[in-house]
Coordinates of C-alpha atoms in Angstrom, one line a residue:
M15 CA -25.9 27.6 8.5
K16 CA -23.5 30.5 8.1
K17 CA -23.7 32.8 5.1
I18 CA -21.2 31.8 2.5
A19 CA -18.7 34.5 1.6
S20 CA -18.4 35.8 -2.0
S21 CA -16.3 33.8 -4.4
G22 CA -13.0 35.1 -5.6
V23 CA -10.8 38.1 -6.2
K24 CA -10.2 40.2 -9.3
T25 CA -7.1 39.2 -11.2
P26 CA -4.3 41.8 -11.0
R27 CA -3.3 41.7 -14.7
K28 CA -5.4 42.1 -17.8
N29 CA -6.1 38.8 -19.5
C30 CA -4.6 36.9 -16.6
Q31 CA -7.1 34.4 -15.2
D32 CA -6.6 32.3 -12.1
I33 CA -7.8 28.9 -13.3
W34 CA -5.9 26.6 -10.9
W35 CA -4.1 28.6 -8.2
N36 CA -7.3 29.8 -6.3
A37 CA -5.5 32.9 -5.0
F38 CA -8.7 34.0 -3.2
M39 CA -8.2 31.1 -0.8
V40 CA -5.1 32.7 0.7
R41 CA -6.1 36.4 0.8
G42 CA -4.6 37.9 3.9
A43 CA -2.7 34.8 4.9
N44 CA 0.8 34.7 6.4
F45 CA 3.3 32.6 4.4
N46 CA 6.5 30.8 5.3
K47 CA 9.2 32.9 3.7
K48 CA 11.2 30.0 2.2
Y49 CA 8.5 27.7 0.9
D50 CA 5.4 30.0 0.6
I51 CA 3.2 27.6 2.6
P52 CA 0.3 29.6 4.1
D53 CA -0.5 29.4 7.8
C54 CA -3.7 27.5 8.6
P55 CA -5.0 28.4 12.0
T56 CA -7.0 25.8 14.0
T57 CA -10.5 27.1 14.3
A58 CA -12.2 24.1 15.8
K59 CA -14.0 24.7 19.1
G60 CA -13.7 21.1 20.2
K61 CA -13.0 17.5 19.1
P62 CA -15.3 16.0 16.4
K63 CA -17.9 13.6 17.5
N64 CA -17.3 11.7 14.3
I65 CA -15.3 12.1 11.1
L66 CA -16.9 11.2 7.7
T67 CA -15.3 10.9 4.3
Y68 CA -16.2 13.5 1.6
S69 CA -18.0 10.7 -0.2
E70 CA -20.2 10.0 2.8
A71 CA -20.9 13.7 3.2
K72 CA -22.0 14.0 -0.4
S73 CA -24.3 11.0 0.0
I74 CA -25.9 12.5 3.1
Y75 CA -26.2 15.9 1.4
K76 CA -28.1 14.3 -1.6
K77 CA -30.4 12.3 0.6
E78 CA -31.3 15.2 2.8
L79 CA -32.0 17.5 -0.2
A80 CA -34.1 14.7 -1.8
K81 CA -36.2 14.9 1.4
G82 CA -36.5 18.6 1.2
N83 CA -34.2 19.3 4.1
K84 CA -32.2 22.2 2.6
N85 CA -31.0 23.5 6.0
F86 CA -30.0 20.2 7.6
F87 CA -27.1 20.0 10.0
F88 CA -25.0 16.8 10.6
D89 CA -22.8 16.8 13.7
A90 CA -19.7 15.3 12.3
Y91 CA -16.5 16.6 10.6
V92 CA -15.8 15.9 7.0
G93 CA -12.4 14.4 6.4
F94 CA -10.8 13.3 3.1
F95 CA -9.2 10.0 4.1
E96 CA -10.1 8.1 0.9
D97 CA -8.9 7.7 -2.6
D98 CA -8.0 11.1 -4.1
Q99 CA -10.2 10.5 -7.1
N100 CA -13.2 10.9 -4.8
F101 CA -12.4 14.5 -3.9
D102 CA -9.6 15.8 -6.1
G103 CA -9.1 16.3 -9.8
T104 CA -11.1 18.6 -12.2
G105 CA -14.4 17.6 -10.5
G106 CA -13.0 17.8 -6.9
I107 CA -13.0 20.3 -4.1
W108 CA -10.1 22.4 -5.5
F109 CA -11.6 23.1 -8.9
K110 CA -15.3 22.7 -8.1
W111 CA -15.1 24.5 -4.7
K112 CA -18.5 26.1 -5.3
Y113 CA -20.1 22.7 -5.3
A114 CA -18.0 21.7 -2.2
L115 CA -19.5 24.8 -0.5
R116 CA -23.0 23.5 -1.0
I117 CA -22.1 20.4 1.0
L118 CA -19.5 21.2 3.7
P119 CA -21.3 23.9 5.7
H120 CA -24.0 21.4 6.6
F121 CA -21.4 19.6 8.8
A122 CA -19.7 20.6 12.0
G123 CA -16.3 21.3 10.4
I124 CA -13.6 19.8 8.3
I125 CA -10.2 18.1 8.6
T126 CA -8.0 19.8 6.0
P127 CA -7.9 17.8 2.7
D128 CA -5.8 14.7 2.6
F129 CA -4.2 15.5 -0.8
S130 CA -1.7 12.7 -1.3
T131 CA 2.0 13.3 -0.7
N132 CA 3.3 9.7 -1.3
R133 CA 7.0 9.3 -1.3
D134 CA 7.1 8.0 -4.9
F135 CA 5.4 11.3 -6.1
P136 CA 7.6 14.0 -7.7
Y137 CA 9.0 16.3 -5.1
F138 CA 7.2 19.4 -6.3
L139 CA 3.9 17.6 -6.5
R140 CA 4.2 16.7 -2.9
G141 CA 4.9 20.3 -2.0
W142 CA 2.0 21.5 -4.1
N143 CA -0.4 19.2 -2.4
T144 CA 0.8 20.4 1.0
Y145 CA 0.2 24.0 -0.1
R146 CA -3.3 23.1 -1.1
M147 CA -4.1 21.4 2.2
R148 CA -3.2 24.6 4.1
A149 CA -4.7 27.0 1.5
F150 CA -8.1 25.2 1.5
G151 CA -8.1 25.0 5.3
Y152 CA -7.2 28.7 5.7
W153 CA -9.9 29.7 3.3
Y154 CA -12.6 27.5 4.9
G155 CA -11.7 28.3 8.5
T156 CA -10.3 31.8 8.6
I157 CA -12.0 33.5 5.6
L158 CA -15.3 31.7 5.7
G159 CA -15.4 31.2 9.5
Y160 CA -16.0 27.4 9.8
E161 CA -14.3 24.9 12.1
V162 CA -11.1 23.5 10.8
I163 CA -8.5 21.0 12.2
N164 CA -5.2 20.5 10.3
N165 CA -4.4 17.2 8.8
V166 CA -0.7 16.4 8.8
R167 CA 1.0 14.3 6.1
W168 CA 4.7 13.5 5.5
N169 CA 6.7 10.9 3.7
T170 CA 10.5 10.7 3.6
E171 CA 12.8 12.9 5.7
E172 CA 13.2 15.4 2.9
S173 CA 9.6 16.4 3.3
W174 CA 10.1 17.3 7.0
K175 CA 11.5 20.7 5.8
W176 CA 8.0 21.8 4.7
C177 CA 5.3 19.3 5.6
F178 CA 4.7 20.7 9.1
L179 CA 4.7 24.4 8.0
G180 CA 1.6 26.5 8.4
I181 CA 0.2 24.4 11.3
P182 CA 0.1 26.1 14.8
K183 CA 2.0 24.6 17.7
N184 CA 0.2 23.2 20.8
S185 CA -3.0 22.6 18.8
V186 CA -5.2 19.6 17.8
V187 CA -4.0 17.9 14.7
C188 CA -5.2 14.9 12.7
V189 CA -3.3 12.0 11.0
G190 CA -4.6 9.1 9.0
T191 CA -3.5 5.5 9.2
V192 CA -6.0 4.3 6.6
A193 CA -3.6 4.2 3.7
S194 CA -0.3 4.3 5.6
N195 CA 0.4 0.5 5.2
L196 CA 1.3 0.2 8.8
K197 CA 0.4 -3.5 8.8
N198 CA 3.6 -3.9 6.7
V199 CA 6.4 -3.7 9.4
G200 CA 8.8 -2.6 6.7
H201 CA 6.8 0.5 6.0
R202 CA 6.2 1.5 9.7
P203 CA 9.5 3.5 10.1
Y204 CA 8.3 6.1 7.6
F205 CA 5.2 6.8 9.6
E206 CA 6.8 6.4 13.1
N207 CA 9.8 8.6 12.4
G208 CA 7.6 11.2 10.8
I209 CA 5.1 11.4 13.6
R210 CA 7.9 11.7 16.2
E211 CA 9.3 14.6 14.2
M212 CA 5.8 16.1 13.9
I213 CA 5.5 16.0 17.7
R214 CA 8.9 17.6 18.1
V215 CA 8.1 20.4 15.8
L216 CA 4.4 21.0 16.5
Q217 CA 4.1 19.8 20.1
P218 CA 0.4 18.9 19.7
K219 CA -1.8 18.5 22.7
T220 CA -4.2 16.1 21.0
I221 CA -3.7 13.8 17.9
L222 CA -6.8 12.6 16.2
V223 CA -6.3 9.3 14.3
V224 CA -8.5 8.3 11.4
G225 CA -8.1 4.6 11.1
S226 CA -6.5 2.1 13.5
A227 CA -4.5 3.5 16.5
R228 CA -3.6 0.0 17.7
Y229 CA 0.1 0.3 16.9
P230 CA 3.0 0.6 19.4
I231 CA 3.8 4.1 18.2
F232 CA 0.5 5.4 19.7
D233 CA 1.3 3.8 23.1
E234 CA 4.6 5.7 22.9
I235 CA 2.8 8.9 22.1
R236 CA 0.3 8.4 25.0
A237 CA 3.2 7.9 27.3
M238 CA 4.4 11.4 26.4
G239 CA 1.1 12.7 27.8
I240 CA -0.4 13.5 24.4
E241 CA -4.1 12.6 24.0
V242 CA -4.7 10.1 21.1
V243 CA -8.3 10.0 19.9
P244 CA -9.1 7.3 17.3
Y245 CA -11.9 7.5 14.8
M246 CA -13.0 4.4 12.9
S247 CA -12.8 4.6 9.2
R248 CA -15.1 2.7 6.8
T249 CA -12.2 0.3 6.2
N250 CA -11.9 -0.3 10.0
A251 CA -15.6 -0.7 10.4
A252 CA -15.8 -3.3 7.7
F253 CA -12.8 -5.1 9.1
Q254 CA -14.3 -5.1 12.6
A255 CA -17.6 -6.4 11.4
K256 CA -15.9 -9.2 9.5
R257 CA -13.5 -10.2 12.3
G258 CA -15.8 -9.4 15.2
A259 CA -12.8 -7.6 16.9
H260 CA -11.9 -4.2 18.0
V261 CA -9.7 -2.2 15.5

């Protein structure tokens, strides 16, 4: 395991305490001039063998510590493709980042946090969650030196102005289909149009998919010469076990 860097930075003004911004996470980062989204370089050295949820990672961490394995290593990335309540909020990775740093370095890397940007969320909340995705990823990958792959989230077309900012072109990116409601044909255009725009803007070489990749849009993407790599989520695994079919 790598040595974890020191915590934060001194606040620049007397009696001004950083209680929610986590400014130390973006020390030295480059920012988009219009929206102040920090750049989050891809630091991964390869594709993940597996992608776990943060809840799964916590469970593994507790079990290994109970067995006395303080320096264990688990060869999988930690993603956050689950209900936000499992990794966000006052007890989540943003506010309790010191606790997250006890867990995450035991794994091969992370997919940047999947803070929700649902289209029925207030506009500025969606932007704030996008900012936090990049800031957490920049901090974990560039400042602390661990492996990071960018998660990409979008919603309506108005989000396209900022939802792809901070992610390098021609890199590996990750998307989740777990909660995208793609089984509902009426909801598919939001995802399909957004991923086409993401490809136009970011020109990724490889797209990791957490959840089912058995939708026509991914055949279209493969036809472009882009590698699509699916990772089965717990939801997919349960569905496959129940139906006895590939997901």
